[in-house]
Short mmCIF file of C-alpha atoms and ligand atoms in Angstrom, two decimals:
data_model
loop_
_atom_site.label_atom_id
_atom_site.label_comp_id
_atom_site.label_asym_id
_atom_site.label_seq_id
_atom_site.Cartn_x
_atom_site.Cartn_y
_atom_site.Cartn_z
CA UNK P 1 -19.37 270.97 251.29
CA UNK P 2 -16.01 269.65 252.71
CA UNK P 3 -13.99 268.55 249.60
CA UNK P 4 -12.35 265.14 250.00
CA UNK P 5 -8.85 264.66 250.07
CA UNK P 6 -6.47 262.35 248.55
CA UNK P 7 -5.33 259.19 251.42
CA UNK P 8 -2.12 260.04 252.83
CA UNK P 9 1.02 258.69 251.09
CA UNK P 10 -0.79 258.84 247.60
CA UNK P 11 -0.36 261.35 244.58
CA UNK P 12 -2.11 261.34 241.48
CA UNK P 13 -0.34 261.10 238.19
CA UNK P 14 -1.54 264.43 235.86
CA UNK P 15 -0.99 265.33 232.16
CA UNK P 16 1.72 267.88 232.30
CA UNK P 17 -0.16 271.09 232.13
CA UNK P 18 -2.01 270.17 234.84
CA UNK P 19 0.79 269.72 237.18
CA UNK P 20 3.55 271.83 239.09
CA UNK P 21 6.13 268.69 239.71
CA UNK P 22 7.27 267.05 236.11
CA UNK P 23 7.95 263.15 237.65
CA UNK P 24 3.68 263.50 238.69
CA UNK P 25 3.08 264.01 234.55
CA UNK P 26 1.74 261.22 232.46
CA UNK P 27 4.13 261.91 229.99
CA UNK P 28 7.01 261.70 232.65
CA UNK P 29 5.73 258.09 233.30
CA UNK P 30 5.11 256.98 229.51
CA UNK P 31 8.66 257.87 229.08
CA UNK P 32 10.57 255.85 231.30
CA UNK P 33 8.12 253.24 230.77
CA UNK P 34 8.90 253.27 227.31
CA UNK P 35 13.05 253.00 228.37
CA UNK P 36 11.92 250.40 230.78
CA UNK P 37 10.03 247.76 228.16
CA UNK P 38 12.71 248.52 225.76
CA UNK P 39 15.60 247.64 228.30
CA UNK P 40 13.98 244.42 229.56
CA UNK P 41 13.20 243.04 226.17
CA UNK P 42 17.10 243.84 225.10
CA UNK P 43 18.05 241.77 227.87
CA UNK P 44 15.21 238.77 227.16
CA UNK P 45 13.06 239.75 230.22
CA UNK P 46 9.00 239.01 229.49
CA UNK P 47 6.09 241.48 231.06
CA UNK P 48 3.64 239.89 233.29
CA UNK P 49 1.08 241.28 235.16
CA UNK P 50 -0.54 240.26 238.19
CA UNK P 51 -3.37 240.96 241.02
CA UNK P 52 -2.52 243.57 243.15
CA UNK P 53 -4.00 242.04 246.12
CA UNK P 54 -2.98 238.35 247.25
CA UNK P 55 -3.44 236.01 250.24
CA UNK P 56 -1.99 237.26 253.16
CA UNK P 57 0.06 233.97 253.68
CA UNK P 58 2.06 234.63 250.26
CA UNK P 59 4.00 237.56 252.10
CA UNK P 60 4.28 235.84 255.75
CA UNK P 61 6.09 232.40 254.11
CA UNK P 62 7.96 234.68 251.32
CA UNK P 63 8.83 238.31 252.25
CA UNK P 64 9.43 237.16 255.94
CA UNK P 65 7.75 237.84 259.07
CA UNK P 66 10.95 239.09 260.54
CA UNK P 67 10.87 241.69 258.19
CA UNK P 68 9.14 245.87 258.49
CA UNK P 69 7.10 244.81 255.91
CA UNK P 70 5.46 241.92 257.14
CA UNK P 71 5.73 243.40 260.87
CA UNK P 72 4.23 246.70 260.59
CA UNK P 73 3.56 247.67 256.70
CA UNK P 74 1.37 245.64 255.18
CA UNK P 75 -2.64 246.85 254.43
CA UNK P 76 -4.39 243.62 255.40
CA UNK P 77 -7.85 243.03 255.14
CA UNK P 78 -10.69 240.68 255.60
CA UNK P 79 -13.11 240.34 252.15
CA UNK P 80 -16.52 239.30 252.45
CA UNK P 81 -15.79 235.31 252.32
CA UNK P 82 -13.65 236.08 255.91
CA UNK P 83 -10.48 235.52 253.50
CA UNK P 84 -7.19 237.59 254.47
CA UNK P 85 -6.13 239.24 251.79
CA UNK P 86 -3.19 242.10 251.34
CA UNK P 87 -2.30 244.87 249.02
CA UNK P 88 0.75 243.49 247.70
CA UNK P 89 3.74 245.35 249.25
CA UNK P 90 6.63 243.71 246.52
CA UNK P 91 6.43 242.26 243.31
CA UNK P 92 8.95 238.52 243.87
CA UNK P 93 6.22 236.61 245.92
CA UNK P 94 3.39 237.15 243.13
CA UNK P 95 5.85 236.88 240.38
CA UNK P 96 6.92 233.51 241.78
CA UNK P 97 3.17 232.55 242.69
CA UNK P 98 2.09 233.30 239.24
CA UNK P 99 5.49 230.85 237.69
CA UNK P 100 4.35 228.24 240.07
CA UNK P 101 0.67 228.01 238.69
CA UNK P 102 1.31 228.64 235.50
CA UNK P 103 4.02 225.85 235.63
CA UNK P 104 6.50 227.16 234.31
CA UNK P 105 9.56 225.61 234.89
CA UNK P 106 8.05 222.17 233.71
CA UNK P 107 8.04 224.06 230.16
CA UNK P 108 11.34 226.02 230.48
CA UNK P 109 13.98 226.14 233.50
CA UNK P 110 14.91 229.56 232.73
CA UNK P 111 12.48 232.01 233.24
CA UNK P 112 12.99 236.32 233.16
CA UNK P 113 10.37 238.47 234.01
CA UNK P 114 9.80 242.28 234.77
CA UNK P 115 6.51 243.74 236.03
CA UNK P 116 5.62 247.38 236.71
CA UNK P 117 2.90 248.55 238.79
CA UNK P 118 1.95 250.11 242.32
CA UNK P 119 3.22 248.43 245.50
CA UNK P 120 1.56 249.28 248.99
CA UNK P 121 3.03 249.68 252.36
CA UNK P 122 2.26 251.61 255.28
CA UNK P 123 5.07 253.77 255.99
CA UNK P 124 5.62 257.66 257.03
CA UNK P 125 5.21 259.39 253.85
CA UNK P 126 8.34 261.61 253.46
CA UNK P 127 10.54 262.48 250.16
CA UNK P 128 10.40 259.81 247.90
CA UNK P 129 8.27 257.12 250.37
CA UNK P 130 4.96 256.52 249.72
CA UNK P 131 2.05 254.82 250.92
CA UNK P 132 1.01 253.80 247.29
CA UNK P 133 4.22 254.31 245.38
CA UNK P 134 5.08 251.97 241.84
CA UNK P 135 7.98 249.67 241.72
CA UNK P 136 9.88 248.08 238.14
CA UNK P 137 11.16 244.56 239.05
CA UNK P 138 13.19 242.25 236.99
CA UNK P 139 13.41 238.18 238.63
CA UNK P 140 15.80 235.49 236.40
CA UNK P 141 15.24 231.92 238.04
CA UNK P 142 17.01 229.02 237.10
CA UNK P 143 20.02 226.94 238.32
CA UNK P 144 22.69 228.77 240.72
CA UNK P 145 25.03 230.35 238.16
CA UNK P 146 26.86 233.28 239.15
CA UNK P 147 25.92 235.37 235.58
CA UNK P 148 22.12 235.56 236.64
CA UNK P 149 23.28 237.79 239.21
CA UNK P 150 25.99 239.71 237.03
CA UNK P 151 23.38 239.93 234.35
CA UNK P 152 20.29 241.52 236.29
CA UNK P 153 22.86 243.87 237.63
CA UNK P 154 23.45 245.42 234.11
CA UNK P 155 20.17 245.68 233.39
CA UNK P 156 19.24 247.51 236.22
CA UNK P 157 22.93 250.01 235.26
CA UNK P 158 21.44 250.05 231.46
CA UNK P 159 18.48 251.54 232.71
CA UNK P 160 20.50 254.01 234.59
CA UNK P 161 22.93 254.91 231.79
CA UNK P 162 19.80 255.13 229.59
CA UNK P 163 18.39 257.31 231.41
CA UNK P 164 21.60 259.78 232.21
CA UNK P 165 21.90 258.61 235.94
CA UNK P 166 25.50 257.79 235.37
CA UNK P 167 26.78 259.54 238.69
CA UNK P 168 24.94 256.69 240.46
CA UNK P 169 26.59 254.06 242.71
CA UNK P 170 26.46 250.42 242.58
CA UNK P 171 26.90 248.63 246.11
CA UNK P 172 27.15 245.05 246.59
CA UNK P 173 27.81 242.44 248.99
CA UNK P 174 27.53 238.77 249.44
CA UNK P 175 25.37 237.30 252.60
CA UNK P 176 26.58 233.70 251.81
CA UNK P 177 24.51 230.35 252.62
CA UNK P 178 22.38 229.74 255.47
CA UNK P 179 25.14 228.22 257.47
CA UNK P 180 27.28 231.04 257.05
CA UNK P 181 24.84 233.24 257.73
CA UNK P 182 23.25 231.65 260.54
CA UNK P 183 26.87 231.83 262.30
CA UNK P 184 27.34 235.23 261.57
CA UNK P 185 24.18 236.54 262.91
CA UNK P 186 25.05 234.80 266.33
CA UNK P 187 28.42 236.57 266.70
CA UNK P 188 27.32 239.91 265.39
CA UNK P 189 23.91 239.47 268.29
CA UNK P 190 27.04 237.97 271.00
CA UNK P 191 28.91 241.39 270.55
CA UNK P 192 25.66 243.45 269.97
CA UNK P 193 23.71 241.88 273.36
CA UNK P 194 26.71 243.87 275.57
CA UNK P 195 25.26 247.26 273.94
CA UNK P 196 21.73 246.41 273.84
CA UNK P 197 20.77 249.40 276.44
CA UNK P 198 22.89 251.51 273.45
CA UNK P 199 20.67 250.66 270.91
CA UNK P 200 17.61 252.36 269.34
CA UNK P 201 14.72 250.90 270.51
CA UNK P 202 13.86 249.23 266.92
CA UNK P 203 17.13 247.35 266.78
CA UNK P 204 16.95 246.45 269.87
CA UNK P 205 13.44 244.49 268.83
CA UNK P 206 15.56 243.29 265.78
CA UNK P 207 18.29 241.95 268.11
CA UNK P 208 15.74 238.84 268.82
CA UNK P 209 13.86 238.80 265.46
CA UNK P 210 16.89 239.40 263.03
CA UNK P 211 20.13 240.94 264.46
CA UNK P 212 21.32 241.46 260.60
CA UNK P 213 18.57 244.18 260.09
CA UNK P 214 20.55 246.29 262.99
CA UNK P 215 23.20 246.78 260.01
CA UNK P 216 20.28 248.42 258.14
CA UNK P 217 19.81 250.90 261.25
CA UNK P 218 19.79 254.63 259.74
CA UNK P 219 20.47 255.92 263.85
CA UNK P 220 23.52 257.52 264.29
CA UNK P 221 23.96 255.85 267.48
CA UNK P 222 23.42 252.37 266.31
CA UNK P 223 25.95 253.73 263.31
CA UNK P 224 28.46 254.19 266.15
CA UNK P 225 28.44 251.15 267.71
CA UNK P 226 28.48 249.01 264.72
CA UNK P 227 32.07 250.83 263.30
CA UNK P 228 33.15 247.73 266.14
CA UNK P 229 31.19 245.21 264.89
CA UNK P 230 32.40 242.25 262.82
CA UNK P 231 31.80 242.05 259.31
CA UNK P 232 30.48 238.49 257.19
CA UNK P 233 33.56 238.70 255.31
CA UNK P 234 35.35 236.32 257.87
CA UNK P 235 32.60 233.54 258.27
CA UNK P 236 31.73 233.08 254.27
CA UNK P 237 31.87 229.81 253.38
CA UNK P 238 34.49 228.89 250.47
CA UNK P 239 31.35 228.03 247.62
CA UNK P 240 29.78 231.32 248.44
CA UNK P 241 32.99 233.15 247.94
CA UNK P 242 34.04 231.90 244.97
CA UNK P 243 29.95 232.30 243.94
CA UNK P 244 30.92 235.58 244.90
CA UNK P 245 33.80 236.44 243.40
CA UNK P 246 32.29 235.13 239.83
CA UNK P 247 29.76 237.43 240.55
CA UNK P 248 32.18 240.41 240.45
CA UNK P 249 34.78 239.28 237.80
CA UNK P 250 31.67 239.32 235.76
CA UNK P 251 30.99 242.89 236.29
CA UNK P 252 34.16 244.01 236.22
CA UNK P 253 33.97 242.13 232.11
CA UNK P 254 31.11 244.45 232.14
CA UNK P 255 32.74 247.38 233.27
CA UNK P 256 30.33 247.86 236.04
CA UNK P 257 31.84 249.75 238.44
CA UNK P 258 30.80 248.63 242.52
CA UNK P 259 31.76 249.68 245.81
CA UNK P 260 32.06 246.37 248.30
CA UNK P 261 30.19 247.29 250.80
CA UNK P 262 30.38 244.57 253.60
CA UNK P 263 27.51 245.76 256.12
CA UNK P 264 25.22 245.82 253.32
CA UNK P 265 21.97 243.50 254.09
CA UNK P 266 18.77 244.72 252.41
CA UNK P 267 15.15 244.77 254.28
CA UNK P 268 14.02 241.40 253.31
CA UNK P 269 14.36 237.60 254.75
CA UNK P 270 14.79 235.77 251.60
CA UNK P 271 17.81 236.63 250.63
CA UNK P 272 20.65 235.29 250.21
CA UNK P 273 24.96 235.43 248.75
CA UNK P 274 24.52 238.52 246.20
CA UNK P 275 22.74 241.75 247.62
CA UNK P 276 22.84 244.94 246.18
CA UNK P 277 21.88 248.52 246.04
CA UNK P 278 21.67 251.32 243.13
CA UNK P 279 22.40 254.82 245.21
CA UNK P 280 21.96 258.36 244.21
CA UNK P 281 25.02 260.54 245.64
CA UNK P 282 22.59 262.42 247.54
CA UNK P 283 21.80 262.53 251.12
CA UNK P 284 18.16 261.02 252.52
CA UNK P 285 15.94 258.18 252.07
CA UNK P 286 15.18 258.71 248.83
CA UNK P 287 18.99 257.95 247.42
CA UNK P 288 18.12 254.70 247.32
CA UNK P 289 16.95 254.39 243.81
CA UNK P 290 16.38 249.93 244.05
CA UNK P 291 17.73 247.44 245.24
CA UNK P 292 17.97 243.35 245.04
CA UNK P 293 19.46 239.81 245.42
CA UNK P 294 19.43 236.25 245.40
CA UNK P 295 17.02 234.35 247.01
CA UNK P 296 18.36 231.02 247.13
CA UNK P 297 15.60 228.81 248.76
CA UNK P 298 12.36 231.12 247.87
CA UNK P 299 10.38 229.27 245.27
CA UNK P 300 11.53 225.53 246.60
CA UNK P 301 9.95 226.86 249.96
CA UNK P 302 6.78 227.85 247.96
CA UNK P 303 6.20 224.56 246.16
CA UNK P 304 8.18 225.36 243.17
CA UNK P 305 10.84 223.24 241.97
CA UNK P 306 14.68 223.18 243.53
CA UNK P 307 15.56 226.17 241.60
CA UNK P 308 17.33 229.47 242.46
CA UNK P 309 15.99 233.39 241.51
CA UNK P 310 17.88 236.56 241.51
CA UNK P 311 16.19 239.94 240.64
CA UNK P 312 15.80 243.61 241.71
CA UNK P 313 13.41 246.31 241.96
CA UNK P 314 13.79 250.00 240.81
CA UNK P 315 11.44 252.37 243.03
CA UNK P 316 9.97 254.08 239.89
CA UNK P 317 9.27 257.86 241.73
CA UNK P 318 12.76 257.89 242.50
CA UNK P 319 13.82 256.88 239.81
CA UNK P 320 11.94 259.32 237.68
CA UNK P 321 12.98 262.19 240.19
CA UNK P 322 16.40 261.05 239.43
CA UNK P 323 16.28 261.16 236.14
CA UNK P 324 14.47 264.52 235.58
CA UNK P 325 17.04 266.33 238.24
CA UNK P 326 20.26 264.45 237.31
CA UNK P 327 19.77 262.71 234.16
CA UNK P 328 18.58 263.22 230.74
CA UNK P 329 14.93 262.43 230.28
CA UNK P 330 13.14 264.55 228.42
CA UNK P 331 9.83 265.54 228.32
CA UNK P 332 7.90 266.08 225.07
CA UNK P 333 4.03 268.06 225.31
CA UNK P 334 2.37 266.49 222.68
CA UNK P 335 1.34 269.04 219.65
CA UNK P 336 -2.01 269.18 217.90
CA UNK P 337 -1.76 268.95 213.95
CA UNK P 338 -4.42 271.17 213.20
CA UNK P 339 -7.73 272.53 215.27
CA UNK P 340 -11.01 272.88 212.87
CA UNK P 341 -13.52 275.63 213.28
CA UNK P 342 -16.61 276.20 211.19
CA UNK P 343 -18.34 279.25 211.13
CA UNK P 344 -22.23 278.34 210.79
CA UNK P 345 -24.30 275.83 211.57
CA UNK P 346 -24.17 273.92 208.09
CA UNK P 347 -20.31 273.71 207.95
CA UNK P 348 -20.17 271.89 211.45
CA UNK P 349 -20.91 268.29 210.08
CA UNK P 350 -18.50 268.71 207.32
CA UNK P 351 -15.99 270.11 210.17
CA UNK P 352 -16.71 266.56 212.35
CA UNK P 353 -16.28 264.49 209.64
CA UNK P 354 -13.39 265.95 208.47
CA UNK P 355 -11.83 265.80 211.41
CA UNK P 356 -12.46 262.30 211.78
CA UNK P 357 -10.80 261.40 208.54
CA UNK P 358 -7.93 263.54 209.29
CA UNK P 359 -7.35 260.98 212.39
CA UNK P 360 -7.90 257.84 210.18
CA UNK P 361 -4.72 259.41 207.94
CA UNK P 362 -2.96 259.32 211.20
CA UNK P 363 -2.83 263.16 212.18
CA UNK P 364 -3.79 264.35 215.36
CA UNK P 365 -6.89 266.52 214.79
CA UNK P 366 -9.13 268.74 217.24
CA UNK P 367 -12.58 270.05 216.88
CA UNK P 368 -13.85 273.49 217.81
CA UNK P 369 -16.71 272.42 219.29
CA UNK P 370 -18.89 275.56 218.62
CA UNK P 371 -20.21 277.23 215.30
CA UNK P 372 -20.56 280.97 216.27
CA UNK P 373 -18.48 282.77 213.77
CA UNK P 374 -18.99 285.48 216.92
CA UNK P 375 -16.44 282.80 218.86
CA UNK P 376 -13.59 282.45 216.13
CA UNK P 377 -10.99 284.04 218.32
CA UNK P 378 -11.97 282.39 221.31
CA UNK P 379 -11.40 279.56 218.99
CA UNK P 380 -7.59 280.57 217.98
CA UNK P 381 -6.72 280.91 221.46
CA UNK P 382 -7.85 277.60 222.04
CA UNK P 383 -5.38 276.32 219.24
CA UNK P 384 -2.55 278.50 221.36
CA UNK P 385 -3.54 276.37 224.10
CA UNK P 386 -3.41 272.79 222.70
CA UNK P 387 -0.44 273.62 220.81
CA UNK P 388 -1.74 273.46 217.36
CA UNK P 389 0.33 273.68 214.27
CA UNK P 390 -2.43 274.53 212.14
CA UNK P 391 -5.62 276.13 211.97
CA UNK P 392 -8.51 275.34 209.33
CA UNK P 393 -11.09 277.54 209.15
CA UNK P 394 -14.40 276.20 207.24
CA UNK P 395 -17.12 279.02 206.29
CA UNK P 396 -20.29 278.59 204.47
CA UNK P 397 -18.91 280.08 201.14
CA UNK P 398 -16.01 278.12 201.37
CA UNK P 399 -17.78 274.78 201.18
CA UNK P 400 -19.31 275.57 198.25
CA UNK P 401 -16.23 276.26 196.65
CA UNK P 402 -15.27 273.00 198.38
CA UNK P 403 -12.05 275.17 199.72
CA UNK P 404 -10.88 275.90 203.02
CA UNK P 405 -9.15 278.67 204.97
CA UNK P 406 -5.70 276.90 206.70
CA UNK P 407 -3.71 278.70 208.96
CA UNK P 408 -0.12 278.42 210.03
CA UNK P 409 -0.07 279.33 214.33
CA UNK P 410 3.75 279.71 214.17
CA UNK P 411 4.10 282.31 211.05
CA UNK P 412 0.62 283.46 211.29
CA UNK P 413 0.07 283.09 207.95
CA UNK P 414 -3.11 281.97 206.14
CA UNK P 415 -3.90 280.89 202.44
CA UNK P 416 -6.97 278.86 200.94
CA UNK P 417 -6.33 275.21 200.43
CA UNK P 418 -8.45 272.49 198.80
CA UNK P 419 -10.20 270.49 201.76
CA UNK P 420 -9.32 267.64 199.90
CA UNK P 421 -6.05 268.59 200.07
CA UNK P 422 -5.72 269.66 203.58
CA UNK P 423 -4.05 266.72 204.94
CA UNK P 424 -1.20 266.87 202.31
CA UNK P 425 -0.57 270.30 203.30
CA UNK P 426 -0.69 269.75 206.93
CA UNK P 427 1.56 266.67 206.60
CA UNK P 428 4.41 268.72 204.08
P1 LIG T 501 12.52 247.04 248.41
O1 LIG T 501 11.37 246.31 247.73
O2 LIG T 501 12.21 247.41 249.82
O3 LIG T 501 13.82 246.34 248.22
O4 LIG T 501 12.65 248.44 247.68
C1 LIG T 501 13.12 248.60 246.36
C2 LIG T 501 12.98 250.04 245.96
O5 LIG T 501 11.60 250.41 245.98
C3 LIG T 501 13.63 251.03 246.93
O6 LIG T 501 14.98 251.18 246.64
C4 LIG T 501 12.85 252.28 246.66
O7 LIG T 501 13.34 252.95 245.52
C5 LIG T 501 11.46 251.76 246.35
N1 LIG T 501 10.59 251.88 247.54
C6 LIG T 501 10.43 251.03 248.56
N2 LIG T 501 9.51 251.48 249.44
C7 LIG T 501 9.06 252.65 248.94
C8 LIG T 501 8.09 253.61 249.36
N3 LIG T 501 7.38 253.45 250.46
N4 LIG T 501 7.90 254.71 248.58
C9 LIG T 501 8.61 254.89 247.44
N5 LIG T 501 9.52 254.01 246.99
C10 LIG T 501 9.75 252.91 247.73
#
């Protein structure tokens, strides 16, 4: 029978032994996890948790049907009530969805929350991109104050620092207000329209739909021609640049170091003044570890109240790739305490229950699950193999003596112990 294979763009996530590449391992995950919840909850952030699937609409009046998301990315489907539905490709429309209903700001104006959890987009699966691949996001909404931006930003570097990526690279950049915006996408489309026959052919789509995605372009060619282009720096309004400029003399309090980086845009239609990126010095798609901004209008134009939001998302593979190449996260394989073995028939039940009560005093205990003294060192190498401590041995003349045989795996050495002192001894 033809085995079935995993969908394309997927990977499964495997306890360690079971697994050649250390970021697929459970224990890879429960680590930065771990780093992840304790970083947010420094920083005030709450958990939430939300559908992975959501009305279609969400994305098309949120993430932006100008952007490759929305265009070309997106797994859309019809469920039996003929509703469109999609597999949610970002975390900031649900998050915001979720605030809305649960109305939130009528209770508190501030609001931080992270989420972790798979995202889904249709894209060409390569090194570090995914079909079904799991982002960390971190959204503070509230008034327009220039330290929401300054303080998402050292989160996401604390999670970097924590977990050794300290060669990575903070870029940043400012896209201003709409009107700024709006006048700097004509000019930079004015100069780009006498090249058009230059560009690739998806910038040349984005000329119409967004000409400030063309700055995203990873073509050489389109690299070439936009060395000539202008730059937003010279049509930033004055509020945006002193928003701005907060923004960095807040960081630079932090000592957060950033590269200005004026061509820098980011994929999606929302946002607005502060964009950034976290980058790997490495070469490929995957250097971009996450990336964010503020989205000035968002939850206003979703029904929410006339507040502003600011957040970022961490792609969690690459981060974990990063952090297990260039950083410092290490990897523990958990240990077994002690692996019990009878030898006979009668001992078994004593050997289950014992092993139960060893768990209830908070020791990790396995069970030999067969009673043929024959099988004993089948039943050793099984310890080597779950990485037990300790070995107890129960035979039929030792439980009438009410003694057991406990062995040490590392010194190999082996003395009778009371089973009713067995846990003390495993413990010391
Ligand atoms: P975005 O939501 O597009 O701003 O992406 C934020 C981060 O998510 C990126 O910097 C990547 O680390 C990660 N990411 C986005 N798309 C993918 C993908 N298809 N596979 C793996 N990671 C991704």
């Amino acid at each position: 029978m033809s085995r079935i294979q995993s969908p394309k763009g997927t990977y499964d996530i495997l306890p360690l032994n079971l697994i050649e590449n250390k970021w697929q391992s459970t224990q890879a995950w429960q680590a930065i996890e771990e780093i992840l919840h304790k970083c947010s909850s420094q920083w005030g952030f709450q958990n939430l948790r939300l559908p992975l699937f959501e009305s279609t609409d969400l994305f098309h009046k949120s993430t932006g049907d100008s952007s490759d998301i929305v265009q070309k990315e997106m797994y859309t489907f019809k469920d039996k009530g003929n509703r469109s539905l999609t597999l949610r490709p970002e975390g900031t429309p649900g998050t915001l969805r979720a605030l809305i209903d649960a109305q939130a700001f009528a209770h508190n104006q501030i609001q931080k929350l992270y989420y972790l959890g798979p995202m889904f987009r249709y894209e060409r699966p390569q090194q570090g991109r995914y079909r079904q691949f799991h982002q960390f996001g971190a959204e503070m909404l509230g008034p327009r104050v220039a330290c929401f931006d300054a303080d998402v930003i050292c989160l996401g570097w604390q999670i970097l620092q924590a977990l050794g990526l300290n060669q990575c690279i903070l870029k940043i950049n400012t896209l201003a207000n709409e009107i700024s915006r709006k006048l700097y996408k004509q000019k930079l489309k004015e100069f780009l329209e006498d090249y058009r026959l230059q560009l690739s052919e998806d910038s040349q789509r984005r000329l119409e739909l967004n000409p400030l995605r063309i700055l995203d372009s990873k073509e050489a060619s389109d690299q070439e021609l936009l060395k000539k282009a202008p730059t937003i720096e010279h049509f930033i309004d004055n509020e945006s640049k002193e928003f701005f400029a907060k923004v960095l003399t807040l960081l630079q309090g932090a000592a957060i170091p950033y590269h200005l980086e004026p061509k820098l845009v980011r994929g999606l239609d929302y946002y607005c003044d502060t964009v950034f990126e976290f980058q790997l010095p490495v070469h490929g798609s995957h250097a971009t570890i996450g990336g964010g901004g503020r989205y000035g209008q968002l939850l206003a134009s979703m029904g929410g109240p006339a507040l502003e939001g600011v957040g970022f998302a961490f792609g969690m593979e690459r981060l974990l790739q990063g952090a297990l190449t260039y950083g410092n996260l290490a990897l523990a394989n958990p240990t077994c305490d002690v692996l019990l073995i009878s030898l006979g028939a009668t001992c078994f039940e004593r050997c289950f229950t014992l092993t139960q009560n060893l768990r209830k005093d908070g020791l990790y205990a396995e069970l030999w699950p067969f009673d043929d003294p024959k099988k004993l060192k089948n039943g050793l190498s099984y310890a080597d193999k779950i990485r037990s401590r300790f070995v107890a041995i129960l035979g039929e003349d030792e439980l009438i003596t009410g003694k057991i045989q406990l062995r040490c795996m590392d010194s190999r050495k082996q003395s009778l112990v009371l089973i009713d002192q067995l846990k003390t001894f495993i413990k010391n």
